[in-house]
Amino acid sequence: MSQQPVLEVRHVTGGYHTPSLFGRGKNNYHEVLHDVDFTVYHGEILGLVGESGTGKSTLARMILGLVKPEQGEIIHHTPRPQIIFQDPYSALNPAYTVEWSLEEPLRIYGKYDAAERKRRVRDMLERVELPEECLKAKPDELSGGQRQRVSIAAALIRRPRFLIADEPVSALDVTIQAQILRLMRNLRQELDLSYLFISHDLNVVYQLCDRVLVMKAGRIVEQGTIDQVFNHPQEEYTKKLLAAAE
Amino acid sequence: MKKKTINGYLLVGLIITGVLLLTALVGTFYTPFDPNAMNAAEKFQAPTLTHIFGTDNFGRDIFSRVIKGSGTTMAIALATVAIGAVLGTLIGAVTGYFGGVVDEALMRLNDALTAFPSILLALLVISIVGPGNKYNVVLALGIVFIPSFARVTRTAFAGLRDVNYITSARLMGAKNGRIMLLHMLPNTARVLLPAITIGFNNAVLAEASMSFLGIGVTPPDASLGYLLSEAQDKLSRAPWYALCTGGVIALLVFGAGLIGEGLQKMDREVA
């Protein structure tokens, strides 16, 4: 892990505007994040923990540019980050085969010919440890774990350097969880990735992450290395979360 | 692994509709008798082996007339559904996908249009473009059918807007047009296809009512609705005329209805 940042989130405050027929009044604004400030460094897996509804996913959407911050700044030091979602059922288009879904980001990119696209798809399929038969399958013919592997492959096919994983293993059973976590760790090495790993499961974060952010009601209340936060928590809220995860 | 299987509804519906469609197609260049040839010697004949639907007051073969008429009716219904489905899907897709004020405004207009009985709306369009021409009937009904398709598509597209795989496509830099056409449209087929079969039925019935009322197809074109209006005042002398014509309309609607039902059942089985 180096001290070179891949993402800087600087004093970000923001939330959602609910559109209505008559203007975007102040009443329709719901603030979710308050003065969120942190950095993701090159090569690290940064955990983001907190109870549901504290704004973890909103933060992810903001980093991806799907929601604009009201105040503050998000500075990317890598091209387009990608995301892996919690629900592997809705992450893949049910109308198309795995091959189509993996090739589509490359088609959109438009710089490779068909042969090169096929080569990259096969290469990525191998990296996520799926057999070639999967290419011709539709998502509803795959298991949850297989589907999550395909989602990871689709997110990585354009070789991003920074990946957001929003509860990527929460919908999977424990043995599959371990496999996916191992895969993510391997891929970090092979493809030189950095992750923001969002989870409410502290055990998973303890296994996988290097550093961790603790979020409560839209604020980062504590951050540090896994050892600092898990073994010497400073905040009451962190202690409560840890106690609940025992 | 779940496999889509063709169910009984779909099968029977496809057979009925297929046979009717094929008969109408053949009827465009061959009918047992000239549908307009009069024969004073054979008027008001009840169904026989030669004239299986009987003859009318001019001795014309009703079977041949019904075949020709069903061709006209189906062509009008298909063209109507095509206009309604293409334009309605386009409007619904755009409003559902982008949402916002335009969506709100268009959908309220849509509500207002659906509040009118469709036949009244078609009458309004006919009174603007002029009656008595099958193209005007298609135009009128096509416009009338846009709102229902727009509504169905809008709901489907709005529901897909924030689904993860659409978000992913957007993050990959896919253009809006590509997302709507390639990523969303195939996933709306399960609501669009039944809507099309229902639309076809409504179009058959709407055309029949319009022609029956005399604001639809007029001679020399003959549609099932027009034939029914012809049959009306001969009901006591030649009841088979109205019965056979009405029967074919019913069969047409029944067949398409079964297809729609079958498609919905198939979708439920897979889901």
Short mmCIF file of C-alpha atoms in Angstrom, two decimals:
data_model
loop_
_atom_site.label_atom_id
_atom_site.label_comp_id
_atom_site.label_asym_id
_atom_site.label_seq_id
_atom_site.Cartn_x
_atom_site.Cartn_y
_atom_site.Cartn_z
CA MET A 1 0.00 0.00 0.00
CA SER A 2 1.33 3.40 -0.93
CA GLN A 3 0.45 6.92 0.12
CA GLN A 4 -0.64 7.80 -3.41
CA PRO A 5 -4.38 8.68 -3.37
CA VAL A 6 -6.81 7.18 -5.89
CA LEU A 7 -9.80 9.06 -4.52
CA GLU A 8 -10.18 12.10 -2.32
CA VAL A 9 -13.53 12.98 -0.78
CA ARG A 10 -13.26 16.48 0.61
CA HIS A 11 -15.87 17.81 3.07
CA VAL A 12 -18.79 16.44 1.08
CA THR A 13 -22.32 17.32 2.11
CA GLY A 14 -25.30 16.23 0.06
CA GLY A 15 -28.44 14.18 -0.39
CA TYR A 16 -31.46 13.80 -2.59
CA HIS A 17 -33.84 16.20 -4.22
CA THR A 18 -37.28 14.72 -4.71
CA PRO A 19 -38.55 16.06 -8.02
CA SER A 20 -42.00 17.55 -8.01
CA LEU A 21 -44.14 19.21 -10.64
CA PHE A 22 -43.71 22.61 -9.04
CA GLY A 23 -40.05 23.42 -8.68
CA ARG A 24 -37.29 22.04 -6.52
CA GLY A 25 -38.11 23.76 -3.27
CA LYS A 26 -36.05 23.43 -0.10
CA ASN A 27 -38.74 21.16 1.32
CA ASN A 28 -37.95 18.48 -1.25
CA TYR A 29 -34.30 18.21 -0.26
CA HIS A 30 -33.26 15.42 2.07
CA GLU A 31 -29.72 15.73 3.34
CA VAL A 32 -27.96 12.40 3.86
CA LEU A 33 -24.23 13.12 4.13
CA HIS A 34 -22.64 15.72 6.41
CA ASP A 35 -19.07 16.89 5.92
CA VAL A 36 -17.70 13.53 4.82
CA ASP A 37 -13.93 13.64 4.39
CA PHE A 38 -11.53 10.78 3.60
CA THR A 39 -8.99 9.46 1.12
CA VAL A 40 -8.62 6.09 -0.57
CA TYR A 41 -4.98 5.19 -1.14
CA HIS A 42 -3.54 3.17 -3.97
CA GLY A 43 -3.72 -0.59 -3.44
CA GLU A 44 -5.75 -0.54 -0.24
CA ILE A 45 -9.10 -2.03 0.65
CA LEU A 46 -10.90 0.62 2.62
CA GLY A 47 -13.91 -0.60 4.55
CA LEU A 48 -16.97 1.54 5.12
CA VAL A 49 -19.17 0.28 7.94
CA GLY A 50 -22.31 1.54 9.63
CA GLU A 51 -25.91 0.55 10.16
CA SER A 52 -28.27 0.55 7.21
CA GLY A 53 -29.68 3.97 6.39
CA THR A 54 -26.58 5.91 7.43
CA GLY A 55 -25.78 6.96 3.87
CA LYS A 56 -23.19 4.39 2.80
CA SER A 57 -24.85 3.72 -0.55
CA THR A 58 -25.53 7.41 -1.10
CA LEU A 59 -21.82 8.04 -0.66
CA ALA A 60 -21.13 5.33 -3.25
CA ARG A 61 -23.58 6.91 -5.70
CA MET A 62 -21.95 10.28 -5.13
CA ILE A 63 -18.46 8.94 -5.82
CA LEU A 64 -19.79 7.37 -9.02
CA GLY A 65 -21.25 10.71 -10.06
CA LEU A 66 -24.87 9.56 -9.93
CA VAL A 67 -25.67 12.13 -7.22
CA LYS A 68 -24.07 15.56 -7.12
CA PRO A 69 -22.70 16.83 -3.79
CA GLU A 70 -24.20 20.07 -2.48
CA GLN A 71 -20.91 21.13 -0.96
CA GLY A 72 -17.39 19.82 -1.02
CA GLU A 73 -15.44 18.06 -3.69
CA ILE A 74 -14.74 14.55 -4.97
CA ILE A 75 -11.37 14.23 -6.67
CA HIS A 76 -10.68 11.16 -8.83
CA HIS A 77 -7.11 10.15 -9.53
CA THR A 78 -8.22 7.20 -11.70
CA PRO A 79 -10.50 6.94 -14.73
CA ARG A 80 -14.14 5.91 -14.19
CA PRO A 81 -14.56 3.83 -11.03
CA GLN A 82 -16.96 0.89 -11.27
CA ILE A 83 -19.30 -0.74 -8.79
CA ILE A 84 -20.29 -4.23 -7.67
CA PHE A 85 -23.76 -4.40 -6.18
CA GLN A 86 -25.14 -6.41 -3.32
CA ASP A 87 -27.94 -8.04 -5.23
CA PRO A 88 -26.46 -10.29 -7.91
CA TYR A 89 -29.98 -10.82 -9.31
CA SER A 90 -30.47 -7.27 -10.49
CA ALA A 91 -26.84 -6.60 -11.42
CA LEU A 92 -27.04 -8.46 -14.72
CA ASN A 93 -29.45 -7.81 -17.54
CA PRO A 94 -31.81 -10.83 -17.58
CA ALA A 95 -32.44 -10.48 -21.31
CA TYR A 96 -28.89 -11.26 -22.36
CA THR A 97 -26.23 -13.96 -22.04
CA VAL A 98 -23.17 -13.57 -19.82
CA GLU A 99 -21.06 -13.11 -22.94
CA TRP A 100 -23.18 -10.19 -24.09
CA SER A 101 -23.07 -8.54 -20.67
CA LEU A 102 -19.30 -8.88 -20.44
CA GLU A 103 -18.72 -7.65 -23.98
CA GLU A 104 -21.11 -4.71 -23.78
CA PRO A 105 -18.78 -2.37 -21.80
CA LEU A 106 -16.11 -2.99 -24.44
CA ARG A 107 -18.57 -2.31 -27.27
CA ILE A 108 -19.52 0.96 -25.59
CA TYR A 109 -15.85 1.81 -25.25
CA GLY A 110 -15.50 1.20 -28.97
CA LYS A 111 -11.71 0.91 -29.21
CA TYR A 112 -11.44 -2.87 -29.74
CA ASP A 113 -12.45 -5.05 -32.68
CA ALA A 114 -14.62 -8.13 -32.20
CA ALA A 115 -11.71 -10.56 -31.87
CA GLU A 116 -9.99 -8.46 -29.22
CA ARG A 117 -13.27 -8.08 -27.32
CA LYS A 118 -13.77 -11.86 -27.33
CA ARG A 119 -10.22 -12.34 -26.12
CA ARG A 120 -10.68 -9.90 -23.25
CA VAL A 121 -14.00 -11.48 -22.26
CA ARG A 122 -12.42 -14.95 -22.10
CA ASP A 123 -9.45 -13.61 -20.18
CA MET A 124 -11.67 -11.93 -17.60
CA LEU A 125 -13.88 -15.02 -17.27
CA GLU A 126 -10.78 -17.01 -16.41
CA ARG A 127 -9.69 -14.43 -13.86
CA VAL A 128 -13.02 -14.71 -11.99
CA GLU A 129 -12.66 -18.51 -12.18
CA LEU A 130 -15.74 -19.31 -14.24
CA PRO A 131 -15.91 -22.07 -16.87
CA GLU A 132 -16.37 -21.10 -20.49
CA GLU A 133 -19.84 -22.70 -20.61
CA CYS A 134 -21.06 -19.76 -18.53
CA LEU A 135 -20.66 -17.46 -21.53
CA LYS A 136 -23.77 -18.79 -23.24
CA ALA A 137 -25.88 -18.82 -20.06
CA LYS A 138 -28.51 -16.25 -19.12
CA PRO A 139 -28.26 -14.84 -15.58
CA ASP A 140 -31.25 -16.87 -14.33
CA GLU A 141 -29.39 -20.07 -15.14
CA LEU A 142 -26.52 -19.18 -12.77
CA SER A 143 -26.17 -19.52 -9.00
CA GLY A 144 -25.84 -16.45 -6.77
CA GLY A 145 -22.09 -16.91 -6.42
CA GLN A 146 -21.59 -17.38 -10.16
CA ARG A 147 -23.68 -14.34 -10.84
CA GLN A 148 -21.60 -12.25 -8.44
CA ARG A 149 -18.45 -13.45 -10.23
CA VAL A 150 -19.95 -12.34 -13.55
CA SER A 151 -20.81 -8.93 -12.02
CA ILE A 152 -17.22 -8.57 -10.86
CA ALA A 153 -15.97 -9.54 -14.31
CA ALA A 154 -18.30 -7.01 -15.96
CA ALA A 155 -17.15 -4.27 -13.60
CA LEU A 156 -13.49 -5.07 -14.26
CA ILE A 157 -13.60 -5.73 -18.01
CA ARG A 158 -12.59 -2.17 -18.85
CA ARG A 159 -9.75 -2.43 -16.32
CA PRO A 160 -10.69 0.29 -13.86
CA ARG A 161 -8.18 0.95 -11.09
CA PHE A 162 -10.72 1.70 -8.39
CA LEU A 163 -13.77 -0.38 -7.52
CA ILE A 164 -16.64 0.28 -5.16
CA ALA A 165 -18.15 -2.88 -3.68
CA ASP A 166 -21.54 -2.16 -2.10
CA GLU A 167 -22.26 -5.11 0.23
CA PRO A 168 -20.99 -7.54 -2.44
CA VAL A 169 -21.31 -10.69 -0.32
CA SER A 170 -24.27 -9.88 1.95
CA ALA A 171 -26.71 -11.79 -0.24
CA LEU A 172 -24.53 -14.92 -0.41
CA ASP A 173 -24.18 -17.81 2.01
CA VAL A 174 -21.06 -18.13 4.11
CA THR A 175 -18.95 -20.55 2.03
CA ILE A 176 -19.63 -18.59 -1.15
CA GLN A 177 -18.85 -15.37 0.75
CA ALA A 178 -15.37 -16.65 1.57
CA GLN A 179 -14.74 -17.61 -2.06
CA ILE A 180 -15.78 -14.20 -3.36
CA LEU A 181 -13.68 -12.39 -0.75
CA ARG A 182 -10.65 -14.49 -1.70
CA LEU A 183 -11.29 -13.71 -5.36
CA MET A 184 -11.49 -9.97 -4.65
CA ARG A 185 -8.22 -10.12 -2.72
CA ASN A 186 -6.50 -11.98 -5.59
CA LEU A 187 -7.85 -9.59 -8.19
CA ARG A 188 -6.48 -6.65 -6.23
CA GLN A 189 -2.99 -8.14 -6.66
CA GLU A 190 -3.40 -9.24 -10.28
CA LEU A 191 -5.06 -6.10 -11.59
CA ASP A 192 -3.56 -3.53 -9.22
CA LEU A 193 -6.91 -2.44 -7.78
CA SER A 194 -8.05 -0.32 -4.86
CA TYR A 195 -11.43 -0.93 -3.24
CA LEU A 196 -13.97 0.94 -1.23
CA PHE A 197 -15.70 -1.96 0.49
CA ILE A 198 -19.11 -1.10 1.91
CA SER A 199 -20.55 -3.52 4.44
CA HIS A 200 -22.61 -3.74 7.58
CA ASP A 201 -20.91 -7.05 8.39
CA LEU A 202 -17.90 -6.24 10.60
CA ASN A 203 -16.55 -9.77 10.44
CA VAL A 204 -16.23 -9.54 6.68
CA VAL A 205 -14.56 -6.14 6.94
CA TYR A 206 -12.11 -7.48 9.53
CA GLN A 207 -11.14 -10.33 7.18
CA LEU A 208 -10.69 -8.25 4.05
CA CYS A 209 -9.92 -4.60 4.71
CA ASP A 210 -6.75 -2.65 5.50
CA ARG A 211 -8.41 0.45 6.90
CA VAL A 212 -11.96 1.22 7.90
CA LEU A 213 -14.34 4.18 8.09
CA VAL A 214 -17.18 4.11 10.60
CA MET A 215 -20.25 6.01 9.52
CA LYS A 216 -23.14 7.13 11.66
CA ALA A 217 -26.10 9.19 10.44
CA GLY A 218 -24.21 10.56 7.45
CA ARG A 219 -20.98 11.40 9.29
CA ILE A 220 -17.66 9.60 9.50
CA VAL A 221 -17.28 9.22 13.27
CA GLU A 222 -14.09 7.18 13.33
CA GLN A 223 -11.42 6.02 10.91
CA GLY A 224 -8.16 4.14 11.12
CA THR A 225 -6.44 0.83 10.46
CA ILE A 226 -8.33 -2.37 11.18
CA ASP A 227 -6.22 -2.88 14.31
CA GLN A 228 -6.88 0.64 15.62
CA VAL A 229 -10.61 0.60 15.05
CA PHE A 230 -11.37 -3.03 15.95
CA ASN A 231 -9.00 -3.41 18.89
CA HIS A 232 -8.92 0.13 20.29
CA PRO A 233 -12.20 1.82 19.32
CA GLN A 234 -12.48 5.41 20.51
CA GLU A 235 -16.14 6.13 19.80
CA GLU A 236 -19.12 4.77 21.72
CA TYR A 237 -20.88 4.06 18.43
CA THR A 238 -17.98 1.93 17.17
CA LYS A 239 -17.89 -0.01 20.45
CA LYS A 240 -21.63 -0.64 20.11
CA LEU A 241 -21.24 -1.90 16.53
CA LEU A 242 -18.38 -4.17 17.56
CA ALA A 243 -20.32 -5.54 20.51
CA ALA A 244 -23.26 -6.31 18.23
CA ALA A 245 -20.99 -8.18 15.81
CA GLU A 246 -19.45 -10.47 18.47
CA MET B 1 -32.61 -24.19 -15.19
CA LYS B 2 -36.04 -22.88 -16.08
CA LYS B 3 -37.30 -23.49 -19.55
CA LYS B 4 -40.06 -21.55 -21.25
CA THR B 5 -42.77 -23.92 -22.38
CA ILE B 6 -45.61 -23.15 -24.74
CA ASN B 7 -48.87 -23.56 -22.85
CA GLY B 8 -52.30 -24.57 -24.10
CA TYR B 9 -53.66 -21.03 -24.20
CA LEU B 10 -50.84 -19.83 -26.40
CA LEU B 11 -51.00 -22.88 -28.65
CA VAL B 12 -54.75 -22.71 -29.30
CA GLY B 13 -54.58 -18.94 -29.70
CA LEU B 14 -51.77 -19.22 -32.22
CA ILE B 15 -53.64 -21.91 -34.18
CA ILE B 16 -56.91 -19.92 -34.37
CA THR B 17 -55.15 -16.67 -35.27
CA GLY B 18 -52.83 -18.44 -37.67
CA VAL B 19 -55.68 -20.13 -39.57
CA LEU B 20 -57.64 -16.85 -39.80
CA LEU B 21 -54.57 -14.94 -40.92
CA LEU B 22 -53.69 -17.56 -43.52
CA THR B 23 -57.26 -17.64 -44.85
CA ALA B 24 -57.28 -13.86 -45.14
CA LEU B 25 -53.91 -13.91 -46.91
CA VAL B 26 -55.09 -16.54 -49.40
CA GLY B 27 -58.30 -14.53 -49.75
CA THR B 28 -56.46 -11.56 -51.14
CA PHE B 29 -55.91 -13.43 -54.41
CA TYR B 30 -58.31 -16.35 -54.28
CA THR B 31 -61.83 -16.75 -52.93
CA PRO B 32 -64.23 -19.60 -53.84
CA PHE B 33 -66.55 -17.05 -55.51
CA ASP B 34 -66.16 -13.46 -56.57
CA PRO B 35 -67.24 -11.68 -53.37
CA ASN B 36 -69.08 -9.01 -55.40
CA ALA B 37 -70.60 -11.22 -58.12
CA MET B 38 -74.40 -11.09 -57.92
CA ASN B 39 -76.54 -14.03 -58.80
CA ALA B 40 -80.29 -13.45 -58.83
CA ALA B 41 -80.98 -17.18 -58.95
CA GLU B 42 -79.20 -17.89 -55.69
CA LYS B 43 -80.22 -15.07 -53.35
CA PHE B 44 -80.95 -15.71 -49.67
CA GLN B 45 -79.64 -19.23 -49.71
CA ALA B 46 -79.06 -20.81 -46.35
CA PRO B 47 -75.60 -22.35 -45.85
CA THR B 48 -75.01 -25.29 -48.21
CA LEU B 49 -71.94 -27.21 -49.28
CA THR B 50 -71.35 -24.80 -52.19
CA HIS B 51 -72.06 -21.65 -50.18
CA ILE B 52 -70.96 -22.70 -46.71
CA PHE B 53 -71.97 -19.35 -45.13
CA GLY B 54 -75.00 -18.97 -47.45
CA THR B 55 -75.76 -16.06 -49.77
CA ASP B 56 -77.13 -12.54 -49.29
CA ASN B 57 -79.93 -10.58 -50.94
CA PHE B 58 -77.94 -10.25 -54.17
CA GLY B 59 -76.93 -13.90 -54.23
CA ARG B 60 -73.34 -13.05 -53.31
CA ASP B 61 -71.32 -15.76 -51.56
CA ILE B 62 -71.06 -14.69 -47.91
CA PHE B 63 -68.06 -16.95 -47.20
CA SER B 64 -66.04 -15.16 -49.88
CA ARG B 65 -67.21 -11.78 -48.59
CA VAL B 66 -66.27 -12.67 -45.01
CA ILE B 67 -62.81 -13.80 -46.10
CA LYS B 68 -62.23 -10.51 -47.91
CA GLY B 69 -63.73 -8.59 -45.01
CA SER B 70 -61.61 -10.32 -42.40
CA GLY B 71 -58.54 -9.44 -44.47
CA THR B 72 -59.48 -5.77 -44.42
CA THR B 73 -60.30 -5.87 -40.72
CA MET B 74 -57.05 -7.59 -39.79
CA ALA B 75 -54.99 -5.27 -41.95
CA ILE B 76 -56.63 -2.26 -40.29
CA ALA B 77 -56.17 -3.74 -36.81
CA LEU B 78 -52.52 -4.58 -37.43
CA ALA B 79 -51.76 -1.17 -38.89
CA THR B 80 -53.57 0.48 -35.99
CA VAL B 81 -51.64 -1.50 -33.41
CA ALA B 82 -48.39 -0.80 -35.28
CA ILE B 83 -48.98 2.97 -35.14
CA GLY B 84 -50.16 2.87 -31.54
CA ALA B 85 -47.41 0.54 -30.37
CA VAL B 86 -44.51 2.29 -32.10
CA LEU B 87 -45.50 5.85 -31.18
CA GLY B 88 -46.86 4.86 -27.75
CA THR B 89 -43.72 2.91 -26.90
CA LEU B 90 -41.57 5.80 -28.03
CA ILE B 91 -43.45 8.32 -25.90
CA GLY B 92 -43.69 5.98 -22.93
CA ALA B 93 -40.01 5.04 -23.11
CA VAL B 94 -38.82 8.62 -23.20
CA THR B 95 -41.10 9.88 -20.44
CA GLY B 96 -40.54 6.84 -18.25
CA TYR B 97 -36.79 6.96 -18.67
CA PHE B 98 -36.23 10.66 -18.16
CA GLY B 99 -39.09 11.31 -15.74
CA GLY B 100 -39.43 14.85 -14.47
CA VAL B 101 -41.89 17.55 -15.42
CA VAL B 102 -42.37 16.49 -19.05
CA ASP B 103 -43.27 13.01 -17.83
CA GLU B 104 -45.80 14.41 -15.34
CA ALA B 105 -47.38 16.69 -17.92
CA LEU B 106 -47.61 14.05 -20.67
CA MET B 107 -49.06 11.47 -18.32
CA ARG B 108 -51.77 13.86 -17.11
CA LEU B 109 -52.63 14.52 -20.79
CA ASN B 110 -52.65 10.77 -21.21
CA ASP B 111 -55.09 10.42 -18.30
CA ALA B 112 -57.35 12.97 -19.92
CA LEU B 113 -57.31 11.11 -23.24
CA THR B 114 -57.99 7.72 -21.65
CA ALA B 115 -60.95 9.22 -19.82
CA PHE B 116 -62.74 9.56 -23.19
CA PRO B 117 -64.37 6.45 -24.65
CA SER B 118 -62.05 5.41 -27.46
CA ILE B 119 -64.82 5.30 -30.06
CA LEU B 120 -65.67 8.94 -29.27
CA LEU B 121 -62.07 9.94 -29.70
CA ALA B 122 -61.87 8.06 -33.00
CA LEU B 123 -65.04 9.86 -34.11
CA LEU B 124 -63.37 13.16 -33.31
CA VAL B 125 -60.31 12.29 -35.40
CA ILE B 126 -62.52 11.00 -38.24
CA SER B 127 -64.49 14.25 -38.25
CA ILE B 128 -61.19 16.08 -38.72
CA VAL B 129 -59.56 13.86 -41.37
CA GLY B 130 -62.80 12.85 -43.11
CA PRO B 131 -64.70 9.56 -43.17
CA GLY B 132 -65.09 6.75 -45.63
CA ASN B 133 -61.50 5.82 -46.25
CA LYS B 134 -59.67 2.89 -44.66
CA TYR B 135 -56.48 4.92 -44.27
CA ASN B 136 -58.34 7.51 -42.26
CA VAL B 137 -59.78 4.76 -40.07
CA VAL B 138 -56.26 3.47 -39.45
CA LEU B 139 -55.04 6.97 -38.68
CA ALA B 140 -57.92 7.69 -36.29
CA LEU B 141 -57.66 4.40 -34.44
CA GLY B 142 -53.86 4.54 -34.41
CA ILE B 143 -53.93 7.90 -32.63
CA VAL B 144 -56.57 6.63 -30.23
CA PHE B 145 -54.38 3.64 -29.34
CA ILE B 146 -51.24 5.62 -28.54
CA PRO B 147 -52.09 6.48 -24.89
CA SER B 148 -52.63 2.90 -23.72
CA PHE B 149 -49.28 1.79 -25.12
CA ALA B 150 -47.55 4.89 -23.76
CA ARG B 151 -48.88 4.13 -20.29
CA VAL B 152 -47.76 0.50 -20.28
CA THR B 153 -44.29 1.31 -21.63
CA ARG B 154 -43.84 4.27 -19.34
CA THR B 155 -44.48 2.16 -16.25
CA ALA B 156 -42.07 -0.51 -17.45
CA PHE B 157 -39.29 1.95 -18.29
CA ALA B 158 -39.72 3.94 -15.09
CA GLY B 159 -39.47 0.69 -13.13
CA LEU B 160 -36.19 -0.22 -14.82
CA ARG B 161 -34.63 3.23 -14.55
CA ASP B 162 -32.79 2.60 -11.27
CA VAL B 163 -32.24 -1.14 -11.57
CA ASN B 164 -28.58 -2.05 -10.98
CA TYR B 165 -27.78 -3.32 -14.46
CA ILE B 166 -29.06 -0.06 -15.94
CA THR B 167 -26.95 1.94 -13.48
CA SER B 168 -23.96 -0.19 -14.52
CA ALA B 169 -24.61 0.50 -18.20
CA ARG B 170 -24.77 4.21 -17.45
CA LEU B 171 -21.48 4.02 -15.51
CA MET B 172 -19.90 2.29 -18.50
CA GLY B 173 -20.80 5.36 -20.52
CA ALA B 174 -23.69 3.96 -22.57
CA LYS B 175 -25.73 6.68 -24.28
CA ASN B 176 -29.38 7.11 -23.29
CA GLY B 177 -30.62 5.83 -26.65
CA ARG B 178 -28.53 2.69 -26.33
CA ILE B 179 -29.74 2.08 -22.78
CA MET B 180 -33.38 2.47 -23.75
CA LEU B 181 -33.22 0.39 -26.93
CA LEU B 182 -30.70 -2.31 -26.05
CA HIS B 183 -30.75 -2.56 -22.28
CA MET B 184 -34.36 -1.77 -21.41
CA LEU B 185 -36.65 -2.59 -24.33
CA PRO B 186 -36.02 -6.38 -24.33
CA ASN B 187 -36.99 -6.43 -20.66
CA THR B 188 -40.31 -4.74 -21.37
CA ALA B 189 -41.38 -7.42 -23.88
CA ARG B 190 -43.27 -9.25 -21.15
CA VAL B 191 -45.64 -6.34 -20.71
CA LEU B 192 -45.52 -5.09 -24.29
CA LEU B 193 -46.46 -8.35 -26.04
CA PRO B 194 -49.69 -8.89 -24.06
CA ALA B 195 -50.49 -5.21 -24.56
CA ILE B 196 -50.12 -5.68 -28.31
CA THR B 197 -52.50 -8.66 -28.39
CA ILE B 198 -55.05 -6.78 -26.29
CA GLY B 199 -54.58 -3.76 -28.53
CA PHE B 200 -55.19 -5.93 -31.60
CA ASN B 201 -58.47 -7.13 -30.09
CA ASN B 202 -59.60 -3.65 -29.24
CA ALA B 203 -58.68 -2.49 -32.73
CA VAL B 204 -60.74 -5.29 -34.34
CA LEU B 205 -63.72 -4.35 -32.19
CA ALA B 206 -63.24 -0.61 -32.70
CA GLU B 207 -63.02 -1.00 -36.47
CA ALA B 208 -66.09 -3.21 -36.46
CA SER B 209 -68.09 -0.71 -34.41
CA MET B 210 -66.96 2.22 -36.54
CA SER B 211 -67.81 0.50 -39.82
CA PHE B 212 -71.07 -0.72 -38.35
CA LEU B 213 -71.93 2.86 -37.45
CA GLY B 214 -71.01 3.98 -40.96
CA ILE B 215 -67.97 6.09 -40.05
CA GLY B 216 -65.48 3.41 -40.93
CA VAL B 217 -64.80 1.42 -44.05
CA THR B 218 -67.20 2.00 -46.94
CA PRO B 219 -67.68 0.15 -50.28
CA PRO B 220 -65.92 -0.99 -52.40
CA ASP B 221 -63.80 -2.01 -49.37
CA ALA B 222 -65.62 -4.38 -47.08
CA SER B 223 -64.61 -5.06 -43.52
CA LEU B 224 -66.25 -7.36 -41.02
CA GLY B 225 -67.88 -4.37 -39.34
CA TYR B 226 -69.30 -3.19 -42.65
CA LEU B 227 -70.59 -6.68 -43.46
CA LEU B 228 -72.29 -6.76 -40.08
CA SER B 229 -74.06 -3.49 -40.81
CA GLU B 230 -75.14 -4.95 -44.16
CA ALA B 231 -76.39 -8.07 -42.44
CA GLN B 232 -78.38 -6.09 -39.91
CA ASP B 233 -81.51 -5.34 -41.97
CA LYS B 234 -81.54 -8.86 -43.43
CA LEU B 235 -81.54 -10.47 -40.03
CA SER B 236 -84.94 -12.14 -40.50
CA ARG B 237 -84.37 -13.32 -44.09
CA ALA B 238 -80.72 -14.30 -43.78
CA PRO B 239 -79.72 -14.73 -40.10
CA TRP B 240 -76.66 -16.75 -41.18
CA TYR B 241 -75.12 -13.56 -42.62
CA ALA B 242 -74.91 -11.80 -39.26
CA LEU B 243 -74.13 -15.03 -37.41
CA CYS B 244 -71.20 -16.00 -39.63
CA THR B 245 -69.75 -12.49 -39.74
CA GLY B 246 -70.14 -12.02 -36.00
CA GLY B 247 -68.74 -15.48 -35.43
CA VAL B 248 -65.56 -14.65 -37.32
CA ILE B 249 -65.14 -11.40 -35.35
CA ALA B 250 -65.60 -13.35 -32.13
CA LEU B 251 -63.11 -15.99 -33.25
CA LEU B 252 -60.57 -13.33 -34.17
CA VAL B 253 -60.87 -11.66 -30.78
CA PHE B 254 -60.88 -15.02 -29.00
CA GLY B 255 -57.68 -16.14 -30.73
CA ALA B 256 -55.72 -12.99 -30.01
CA GLY B 257 -57.08 -12.98 -26.46
CA LEU B 258 -55.79 -16.49 -25.90
CA ILE B 259 -52.37 -15.50 -27.18
CA GLY B 260 -52.27 -12.61 -24.73
CA GLU B 261 -53.43 -14.82 -21.88
CA GLY B 262 -50.89 -17.49 -22.85
CA LEU B 263 -48.03 -14.98 -22.94
CA GLN B 264 -48.92 -13.71 -19.48
CA LYS B 265 -49.15 -17.24 -18.11
CA MET B 266 -45.79 -18.11 -19.64
CA ASP B 267 -44.28 -15.06 -18.01
CA ARG B 268 -45.68 -16.00 -14.59
CA GLU B 269 -44.30 -19.52 -14.90
CA VAL B 270 -40.81 -18.27 -15.64
CA ALA B 271 -40.83 -15.54 -13.02
#
